[in-house]
Amino acid sequence: MMTRGFLCGLSTMLIVPCGCAGITGKWTASSMEPEMARDQFRLLRPDDHEGQLVKATISLKKDSTYLAEVFYEGGADVTTGTWKLTDNKLTLLDNKYGSHTYTVELSGNRKVLRIIRPIKGTDVALVMTRD
């Protein structure tokens, strides 16, 4: 019984830090899937925000804070806040625009991050690469 408890604790210690560490770093938008949804995808903005997403960078720090630079047609904005990854859900609590939760997928040896939002019945992904 003591061995099982130790192994469970050990596996938790190994898995949890790896999951968070796997997503930390600076991410830069590289594409949108499908590209034609660029004018409807909202990253760290309310759904009624006007304009097409031009580019974005997000730095997810180990201390669970983040810095994001998001560029829409007509302007850019820098925002900060905290982040949390639970299963495949990334929640960004922005100091300016509130809470936003996205489904995420890591691939490409943890160098490609897909941030997914359902838009009109289609999963739309902002594809980001780690700098």
mmCIF file of C-alpha atoms in Angstrom:
data_model
loop_
_atom_site.group_PDB
_atom_site.id
_atom_site.type_symbol
_atom_site.label_atom_id
_atom_site.label_comp_id
_atom_site.label_asym_id
_atom_site.label_seq_id
_atom_site.Cartn_x
_atom_site.Cartn_y
_atom_site.Cartn_z
ATOM 1 C CA MET A 1 0.000 0.000 0.000
ATOM 2 C CA MET A 2 2.807 2.381 0.861
ATOM 3 C CA THR A 3 4.500 1.566 -2.462
ATOM 4 C CA ARG A 4 1.320 2.330 -4.429
ATOM 5 C CA GLY A 5 0.910 5.688 -2.663
ATOM 6 C CA PHE A 6 4.545 6.547 -3.295
ATOM 7 C CA LEU A 7 4.246 5.632 -6.983
ATOM 8 C CA CYS A 8 1.044 7.671 -7.383
ATOM 9 C CA GLY A 9 2.712 10.653 -5.753
ATOM 10 C CA LEU A 10 5.799 10.166 -7.891
ATOM 11 C CA SER A 11 3.805 9.955 -11.136
ATOM 12 C CA THR A 12 1.888 13.084 -10.216
ATOM 13 C CA MET A 13 5.125 14.926 -9.530
ATOM 14 C CA LEU A 14 6.515 13.870 -12.904
ATOM 15 C CA ILE A 15 3.424 14.468 -15.030
ATOM 16 C CA VAL A 16 2.139 17.781 -13.701
ATOM 17 C CA PRO A 17 5.355 19.790 -14.072
ATOM 18 C CA CYS A 18 5.981 18.324 -17.543
ATOM 19 C CA GLY A 19 2.507 19.377 -18.727
ATOM 20 C CA CYS A 20 2.966 22.961 -17.594
ATOM 21 C CA ALA A 21 6.585 23.130 -18.705
ATOM 22 C CA GLY A 22 5.537 21.820 -22.102
ATOM 23 C CA ILE A 23 3.511 24.918 -22.839
ATOM 24 C CA THR A 24 5.677 27.630 -21.267
ATOM 25 C CA GLY A 25 7.658 29.890 -23.570
ATOM 26 C CA LYS A 26 7.094 32.529 -26.228
ATOM 27 C CA TRP A 27 4.585 31.579 -28.935
ATOM 28 C CA THR A 28 4.121 33.420 -32.246
ATOM 29 C CA ALA A 29 1.108 33.003 -34.528
ATOM 30 C CA SER A 30 2.106 31.353 -37.795
ATOM 31 C CA SER A 31 -1.217 30.497 -39.467
ATOM 32 C CA MET A 32 -4.975 30.097 -39.107
ATOM 33 C CA GLU A 33 -6.903 26.926 -39.976
ATOM 34 C CA PRO A 34 -9.033 27.612 -41.995
ATOM 35 C CA GLU A 35 -7.467 30.900 -43.086
ATOM 36 C CA MET A 36 -10.840 32.392 -44.110
ATOM 37 C CA ALA A 37 -11.884 32.461 -40.414
ATOM 38 C CA ARG A 38 -9.203 35.052 -39.541
ATOM 39 C CA ASP A 39 -11.808 37.837 -39.404
ATOM 40 C CA GLN A 40 -13.932 35.869 -36.895
ATOM 41 C CA PHE A 41 -11.284 34.441 -34.555
ATOM 42 C CA ARG A 42 -10.993 36.398 -31.306
ATOM 43 C CA LEU A 43 -7.907 35.937 -29.171
ATOM 44 C CA LEU A 44 -8.069 37.624 -25.767
ATOM 45 C CA ARG A 45 -10.926 39.834 -26.960
ATOM 46 C CA PRO A 46 -14.694 39.787 -26.482
ATOM 47 C CA ASP A 47 -16.646 38.069 -29.266
ATOM 48 C CA ASP A 48 -18.069 41.404 -30.458
ATOM 49 C CA HIS A 49 -14.577 42.886 -31.052
ATOM 50 C CA GLU A 50 -14.265 44.278 -34.583
ATOM 51 C CA GLY A 51 -11.386 43.562 -36.958
ATOM 52 C CA GLN A 52 -9.322 40.800 -38.432
ATOM 53 C CA LEU A 53 -6.588 39.123 -36.396
ATOM 54 C CA VAL A 54 -3.279 40.067 -38.034
ATOM 55 C CA LYS A 55 -0.707 38.518 -35.688
ATOM 56 C CA ALA A 56 -0.138 37.607 -32.072
ATOM 57 C CA THR A 57 2.557 36.581 -29.623
ATOM 58 C CA ILE A 58 2.012 35.120 -26.177
ATOM 59 C CA SER A 59 4.699 34.525 -23.562
ATOM 60 C CA LEU A 60 3.490 31.917 -21.058
ATOM 61 C CA LYS A 61 5.786 32.160 -18.055
ATOM 62 C CA LYS A 62 6.609 29.472 -15.504
ATOM 63 C CA ASP A 63 5.119 31.602 -12.717
ATOM 64 C CA SER A 64 1.676 31.272 -14.420
ATOM 65 C CA THR A 65 1.663 34.849 -15.734
ATOM 66 C CA TYR A 66 1.605 35.840 -19.371
ATOM 67 C CA LEU A 67 2.242 38.760 -21.688
ATOM 68 C CA ALA A 68 0.380 38.936 -25.006
ATOM 69 C CA GLU A 69 0.765 41.250 -27.981
ATOM 70 C CA VAL A 70 -2.289 40.965 -30.197
ATOM 71 C CA PHE A 71 -2.578 42.842 -33.478
ATOM 72 C CA TYR A 72 -5.925 43.362 -35.172
ATOM 73 C CA GLU A 73 -6.576 45.513 -38.223
ATOM 74 C CA GLY A 74 -6.678 49.033 -36.896
ATOM 75 C CA GLY A 75 -4.467 48.551 -33.854
ATOM 76 C CA ALA A 76 -2.387 46.545 -31.459
ATOM 77 C CA ASP A 77 -2.737 45.871 -27.772
ATOM 78 C CA VAL A 78 -0.480 44.467 -25.060
ATOM 79 C CA THR A 79 -2.208 42.601 -22.263
ATOM 80 C CA THR A 80 -1.091 40.693 -19.191
ATOM 81 C CA GLY A 81 -2.642 38.258 -16.794
ATOM 82 C CA THR A 82 -2.420 34.736 -15.473
ATOM 83 C CA TRP A 83 -2.777 31.394 -17.222
ATOM 84 C CA LYS A 84 -3.754 27.877 -16.241
ATOM 85 C CA LEU A 85 -3.648 24.622 -18.221
ATOM 86 C CA THR A 86 -6.120 21.922 -17.189
ATOM 87 C CA ASP A 87 -6.190 18.847 -19.404
ATOM 88 C CA ASN A 88 -6.316 20.386 -22.892
ATOM 89 C CA LYS A 89 -7.976 23.653 -21.790
ATOM 90 C CA LEU A 90 -5.908 26.834 -21.568
ATOM 91 C CA THR A 91 -7.525 29.556 -19.474
ATOM 92 C CA LEU A 92 -6.123 33.068 -19.769
ATOM 93 C CA LEU A 93 -7.338 35.517 -17.120
ATOM 94 C CA ASP A 94 -6.588 38.831 -18.765
ATOM 95 C CA ASN A 95 -6.244 41.992 -16.657
ATOM 96 C CA LYS A 96 -8.050 43.982 -19.353
ATOM 97 C CA TYR A 97 -10.577 41.695 -21.089
ATOM 98 C CA GLY A 98 -11.441 39.025 -18.496
ATOM 99 C CA SER A 99 -11.306 35.250 -18.716
ATOM 100 C CA HIS A 100 -10.902 33.299 -21.976
ATOM 101 C CA THR A 101 -10.705 29.508 -22.265
ATOM 102 C CA TYR A 102 -9.451 27.711 -25.366
ATOM 103 C CA THR A 103 -8.896 24.093 -26.286
ATOM 104 C CA VAL A 104 -5.213 23.567 -27.057
ATOM 105 C CA GLU A 105 -3.128 20.892 -28.757
ATOM 106 C CA LEU A 106 0.653 20.549 -28.628
ATOM 107 C CA SER A 107 2.473 18.817 -31.475
ATOM 108 C CA GLY A 108 5.720 18.907 -33.416
ATOM 109 C CA ASN A 109 7.856 17.882 -30.434
ATOM 110 C CA ARG A 110 6.063 20.545 -28.313
ATOM 111 C CA LYS A 111 6.997 23.334 -30.725
ATOM 112 C CA VAL A 112 3.548 23.812 -32.290
ATOM 113 C CA LEU A 113 0.551 25.006 -30.267
ATOM 114 C CA ARG A 114 -2.929 25.013 -31.779
ATOM 115 C CA ILE A 115 -5.413 27.305 -29.981
ATOM 116 C CA ILE A 116 -8.879 26.129 -30.994
ATOM 117 C CA ARG A 117 -12.232 27.917 -30.901
ATOM 118 C CA PRO A 118 -15.522 26.689 -32.316
ATOM 119 C CA ILE A 119 -16.916 29.262 -34.775
ATOM 120 C CA LYS A 120 -20.259 28.604 -36.470
ATOM 121 C CA GLY A 121 -19.961 24.846 -36.014
ATOM 122 C CA THR A 122 -16.332 24.607 -37.188
ATOM 123 C CA ASP A 123 -13.245 24.215 -35.035
ATOM 124 C CA VAL A 124 -10.918 27.067 -35.999
ATOM 125 C CA ALA A 125 -7.275 26.897 -34.919
ATOM 126 C CA LEU A 126 -4.732 29.626 -34.455
ATOM 127 C CA VAL A 127 -1.446 27.817 -35.039
ATOM 128 C CA MET A 128 1.459 29.161 -33.000
ATOM 129 C CA THR A 129 5.127 28.154 -32.965
ATOM 130 C CA ARG A 130 7.543 28.432 -30.089
ATOM 131 C CA ASP A 131 10.356 30.938 -30.503
#
